[in-house]
XYZ file of N, CA, C and O in Angstrom:
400
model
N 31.449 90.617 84.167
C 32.643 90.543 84.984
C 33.899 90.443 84.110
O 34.868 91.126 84.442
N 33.988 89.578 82.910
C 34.876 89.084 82.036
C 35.289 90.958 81.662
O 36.292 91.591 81.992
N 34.038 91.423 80.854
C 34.337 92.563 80.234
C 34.653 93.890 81.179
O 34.808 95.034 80.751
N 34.710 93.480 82.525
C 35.273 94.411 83.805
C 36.705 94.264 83.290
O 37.299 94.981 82.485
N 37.095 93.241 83.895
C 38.233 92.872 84.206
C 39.441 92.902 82.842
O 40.629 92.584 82.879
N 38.686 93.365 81.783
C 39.339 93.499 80.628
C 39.473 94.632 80.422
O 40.350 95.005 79.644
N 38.554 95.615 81.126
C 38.473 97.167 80.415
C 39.660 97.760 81.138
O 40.477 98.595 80.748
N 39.521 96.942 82.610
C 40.462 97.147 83.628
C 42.043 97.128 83.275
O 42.947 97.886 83.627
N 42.039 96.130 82.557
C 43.370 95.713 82.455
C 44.158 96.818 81.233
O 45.344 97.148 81.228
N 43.139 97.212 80.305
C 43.177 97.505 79.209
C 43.988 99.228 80.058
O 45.029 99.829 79.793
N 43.007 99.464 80.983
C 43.327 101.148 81.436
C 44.712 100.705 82.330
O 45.431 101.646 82.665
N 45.000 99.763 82.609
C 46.447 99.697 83.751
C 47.264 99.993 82.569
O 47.768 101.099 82.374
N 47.413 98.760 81.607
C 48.339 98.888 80.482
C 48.484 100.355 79.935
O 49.625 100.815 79.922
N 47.368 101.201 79.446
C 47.340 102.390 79.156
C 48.507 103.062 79.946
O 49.582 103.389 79.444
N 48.086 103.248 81.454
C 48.450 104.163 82.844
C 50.373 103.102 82.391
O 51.336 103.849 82.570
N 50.642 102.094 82.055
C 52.041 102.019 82.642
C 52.791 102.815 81.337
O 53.833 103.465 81.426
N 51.903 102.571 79.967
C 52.912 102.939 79.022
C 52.890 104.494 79.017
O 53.633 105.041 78.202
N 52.206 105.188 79.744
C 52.556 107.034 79.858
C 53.290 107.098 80.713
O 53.855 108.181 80.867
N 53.564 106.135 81.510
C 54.536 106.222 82.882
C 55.974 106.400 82.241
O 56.878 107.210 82.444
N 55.810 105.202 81.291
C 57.212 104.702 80.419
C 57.861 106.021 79.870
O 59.024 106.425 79.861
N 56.719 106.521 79.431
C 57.352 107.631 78.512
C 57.362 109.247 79.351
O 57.557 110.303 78.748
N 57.156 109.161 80.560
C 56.908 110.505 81.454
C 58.752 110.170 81.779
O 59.403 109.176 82.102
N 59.062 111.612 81.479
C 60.389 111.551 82.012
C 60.651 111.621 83.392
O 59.779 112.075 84.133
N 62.081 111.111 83.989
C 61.896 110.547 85.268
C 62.627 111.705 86.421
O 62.820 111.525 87.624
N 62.922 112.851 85.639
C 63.348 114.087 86.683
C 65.215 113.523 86.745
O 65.962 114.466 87.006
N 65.828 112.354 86.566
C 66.602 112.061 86.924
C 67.864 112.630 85.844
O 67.559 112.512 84.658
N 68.892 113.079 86.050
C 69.898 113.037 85.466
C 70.871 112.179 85.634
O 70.977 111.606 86.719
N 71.973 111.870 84.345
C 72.983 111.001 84.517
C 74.285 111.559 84.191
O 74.424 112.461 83.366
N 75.458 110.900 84.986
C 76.365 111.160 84.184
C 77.602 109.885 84.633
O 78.011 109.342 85.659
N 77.866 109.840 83.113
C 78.315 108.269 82.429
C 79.837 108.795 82.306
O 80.175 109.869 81.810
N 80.871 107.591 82.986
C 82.153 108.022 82.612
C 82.822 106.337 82.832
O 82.324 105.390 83.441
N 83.913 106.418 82.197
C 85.046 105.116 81.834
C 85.261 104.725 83.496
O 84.930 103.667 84.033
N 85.689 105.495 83.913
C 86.721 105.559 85.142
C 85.658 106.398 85.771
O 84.848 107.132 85.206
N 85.895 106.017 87.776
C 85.379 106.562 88.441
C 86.449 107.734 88.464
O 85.981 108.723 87.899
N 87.339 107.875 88.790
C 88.152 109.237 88.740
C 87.535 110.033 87.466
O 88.336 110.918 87.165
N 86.545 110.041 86.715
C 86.598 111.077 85.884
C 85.262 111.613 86.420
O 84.832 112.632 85.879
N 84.563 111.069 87.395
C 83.315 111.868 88.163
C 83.780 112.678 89.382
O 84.703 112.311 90.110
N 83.075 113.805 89.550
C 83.530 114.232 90.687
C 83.487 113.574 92.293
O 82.414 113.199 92.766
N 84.756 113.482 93.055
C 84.619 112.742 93.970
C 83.676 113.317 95.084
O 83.199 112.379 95.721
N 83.371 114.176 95.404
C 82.371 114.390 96.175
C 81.112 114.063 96.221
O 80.575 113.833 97.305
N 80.517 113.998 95.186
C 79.201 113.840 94.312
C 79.258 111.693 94.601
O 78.479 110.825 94.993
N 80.397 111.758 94.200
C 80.321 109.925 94.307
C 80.316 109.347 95.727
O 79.571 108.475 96.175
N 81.324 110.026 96.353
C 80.783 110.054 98.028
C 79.827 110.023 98.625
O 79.676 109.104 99.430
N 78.691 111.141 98.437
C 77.933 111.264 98.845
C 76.578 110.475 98.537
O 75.718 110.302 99.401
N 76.449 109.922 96.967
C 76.229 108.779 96.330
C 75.934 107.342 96.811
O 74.893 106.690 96.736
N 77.540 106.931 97.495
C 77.820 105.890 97.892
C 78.039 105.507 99.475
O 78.413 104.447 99.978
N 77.664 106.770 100.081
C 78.057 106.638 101.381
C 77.446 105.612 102.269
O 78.052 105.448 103.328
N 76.409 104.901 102.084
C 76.263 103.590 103.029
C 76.091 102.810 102.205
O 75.035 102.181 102.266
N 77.152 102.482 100.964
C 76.950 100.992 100.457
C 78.379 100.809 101.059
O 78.996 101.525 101.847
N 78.860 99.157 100.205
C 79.439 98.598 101.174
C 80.805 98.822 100.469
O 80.592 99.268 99.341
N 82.253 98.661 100.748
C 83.754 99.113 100.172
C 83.660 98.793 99.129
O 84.455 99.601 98.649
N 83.148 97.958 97.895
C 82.865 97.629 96.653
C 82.251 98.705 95.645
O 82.321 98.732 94.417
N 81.607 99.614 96.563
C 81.080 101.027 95.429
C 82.288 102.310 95.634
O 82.293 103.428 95.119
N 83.464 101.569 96.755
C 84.656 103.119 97.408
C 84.920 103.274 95.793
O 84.598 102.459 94.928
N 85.549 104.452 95.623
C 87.028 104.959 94.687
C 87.777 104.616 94.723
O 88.374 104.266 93.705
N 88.325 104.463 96.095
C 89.286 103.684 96.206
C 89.440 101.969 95.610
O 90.520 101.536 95.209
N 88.135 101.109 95.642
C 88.371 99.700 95.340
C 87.888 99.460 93.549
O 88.016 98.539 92.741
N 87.138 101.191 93.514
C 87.001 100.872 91.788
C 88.109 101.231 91.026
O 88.384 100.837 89.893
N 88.889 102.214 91.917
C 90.104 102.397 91.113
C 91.452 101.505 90.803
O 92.311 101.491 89.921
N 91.116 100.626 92.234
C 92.350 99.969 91.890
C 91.822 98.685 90.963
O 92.573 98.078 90.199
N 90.587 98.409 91.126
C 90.082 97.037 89.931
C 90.046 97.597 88.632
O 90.135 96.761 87.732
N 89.909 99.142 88.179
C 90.590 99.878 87.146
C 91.752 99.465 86.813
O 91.799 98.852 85.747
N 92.861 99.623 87.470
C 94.032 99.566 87.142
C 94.586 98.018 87.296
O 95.810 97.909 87.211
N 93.915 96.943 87.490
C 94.536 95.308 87.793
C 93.515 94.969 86.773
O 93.784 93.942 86.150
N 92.356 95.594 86.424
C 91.790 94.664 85.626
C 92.239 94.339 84.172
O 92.751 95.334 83.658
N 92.208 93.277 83.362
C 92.642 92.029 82.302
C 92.211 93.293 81.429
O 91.574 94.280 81.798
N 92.743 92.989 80.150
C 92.436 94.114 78.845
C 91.378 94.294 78.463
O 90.999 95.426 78.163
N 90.381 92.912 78.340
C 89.307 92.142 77.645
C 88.136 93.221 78.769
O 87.029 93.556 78.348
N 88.548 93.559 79.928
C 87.145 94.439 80.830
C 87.715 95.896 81.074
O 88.839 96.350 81.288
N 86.508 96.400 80.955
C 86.519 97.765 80.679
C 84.877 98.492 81.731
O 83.653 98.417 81.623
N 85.863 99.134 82.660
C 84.691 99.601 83.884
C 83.954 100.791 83.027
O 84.499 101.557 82.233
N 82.793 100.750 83.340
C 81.513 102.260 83.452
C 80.768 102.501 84.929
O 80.219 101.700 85.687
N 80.916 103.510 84.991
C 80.284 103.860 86.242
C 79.716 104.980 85.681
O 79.988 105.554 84.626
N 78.538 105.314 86.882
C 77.260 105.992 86.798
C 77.125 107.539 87.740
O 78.172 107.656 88.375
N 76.675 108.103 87.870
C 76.059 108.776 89.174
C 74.557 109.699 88.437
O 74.380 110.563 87.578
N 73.808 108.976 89.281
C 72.527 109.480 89.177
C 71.715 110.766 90.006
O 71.415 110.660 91.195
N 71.416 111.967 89.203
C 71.015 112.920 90.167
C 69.952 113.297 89.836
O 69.589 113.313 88.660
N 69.064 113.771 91.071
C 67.435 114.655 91.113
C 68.374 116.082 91.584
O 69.196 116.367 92.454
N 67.645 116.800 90.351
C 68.200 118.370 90.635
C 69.775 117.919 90.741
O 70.365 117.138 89.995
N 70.256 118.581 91.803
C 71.777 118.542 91.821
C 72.390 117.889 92.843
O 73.415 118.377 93.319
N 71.845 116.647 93.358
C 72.091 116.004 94.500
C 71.686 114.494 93.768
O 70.679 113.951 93.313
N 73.560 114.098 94.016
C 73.503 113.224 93.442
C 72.539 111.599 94.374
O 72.225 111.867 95.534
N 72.267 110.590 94.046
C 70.818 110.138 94.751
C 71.354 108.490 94.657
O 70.960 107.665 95.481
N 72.356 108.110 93.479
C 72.451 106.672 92.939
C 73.493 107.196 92.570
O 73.790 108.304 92.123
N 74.615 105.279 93.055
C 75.279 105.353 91.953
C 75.135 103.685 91.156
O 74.403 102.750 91.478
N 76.085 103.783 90.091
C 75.983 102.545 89.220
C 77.448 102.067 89.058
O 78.334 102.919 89.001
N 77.689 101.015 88.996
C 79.284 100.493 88.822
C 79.390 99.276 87.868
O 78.705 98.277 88.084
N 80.233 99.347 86.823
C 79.806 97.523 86.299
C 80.994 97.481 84.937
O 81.812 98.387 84.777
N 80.926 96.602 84.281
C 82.102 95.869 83.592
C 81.685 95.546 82.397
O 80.990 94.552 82.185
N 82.076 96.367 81.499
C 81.849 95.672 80.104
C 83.167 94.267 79.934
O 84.212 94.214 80.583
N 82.799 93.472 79.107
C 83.591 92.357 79.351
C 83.875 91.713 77.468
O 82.964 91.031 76.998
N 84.730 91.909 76.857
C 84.581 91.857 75.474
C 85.593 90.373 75.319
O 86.805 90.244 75.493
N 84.448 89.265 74.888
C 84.497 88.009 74.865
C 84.630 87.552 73.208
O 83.887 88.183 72.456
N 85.424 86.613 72.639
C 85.617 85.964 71.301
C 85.460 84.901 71.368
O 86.033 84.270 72.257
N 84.507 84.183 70.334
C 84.060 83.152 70.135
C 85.450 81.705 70.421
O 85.213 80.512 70.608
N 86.592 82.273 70.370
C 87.835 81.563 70.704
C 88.207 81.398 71.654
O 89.041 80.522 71.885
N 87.678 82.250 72.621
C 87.812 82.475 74.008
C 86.957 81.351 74.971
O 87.389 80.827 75.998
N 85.659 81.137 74.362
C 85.022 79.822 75.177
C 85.120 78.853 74.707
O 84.191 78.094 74.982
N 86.304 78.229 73.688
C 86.255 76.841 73.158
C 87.570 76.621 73.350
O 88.350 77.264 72.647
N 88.125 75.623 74.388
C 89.162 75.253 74.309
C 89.371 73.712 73.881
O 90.507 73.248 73.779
């Protein structure tokens, strides 16, 4: 049973790390600013998440946000239909910055 349950485990591990490395059909495309993706493609992307993924609310947290953050956004496509998107904040912190 011991040596079941080991051979077993041994073939899952196998089966996840070809998974890892099977490419995923998906394309990306990576930009600073949501205005530099096409807005249609991000629309269609984002159309039932909630006003936090609009153009409209990434653009203007683009333009109010502090020096120190710096937006990347995503759009993820199968074939040519875009499927995902991604939104998020690099945030560039100095050791001077958390010691007051």
């Amino acid at each position: 049973m011991v040596l079941r349950n080991l051979i077993r485990t041994i073939s899952e591990a196998g089966a996840a790390h070809k998974l890892r490395r099977t490419p995923s059909g998906f394309a990306f495309a990576l930009a600073d600013r949501v205005g530099f993706l096409e807005a249609a493609a991000w629309d269609r992307a984002t159309s039932a998440a909630s006003v936090f993924m609009s153009r409209a609310y990434l653009g203007a947290l683009e333009r109010s946000a502090p020096a120190n953050l710096k937006p990347r956004v995503a759009l993820i496509f199968r074939g040519s239909d875009p499927v995902a998107a991604v939104a998020a904040q690099a945030v560039e912190v100095e050791g001077a910055d958390l010691v007051h």
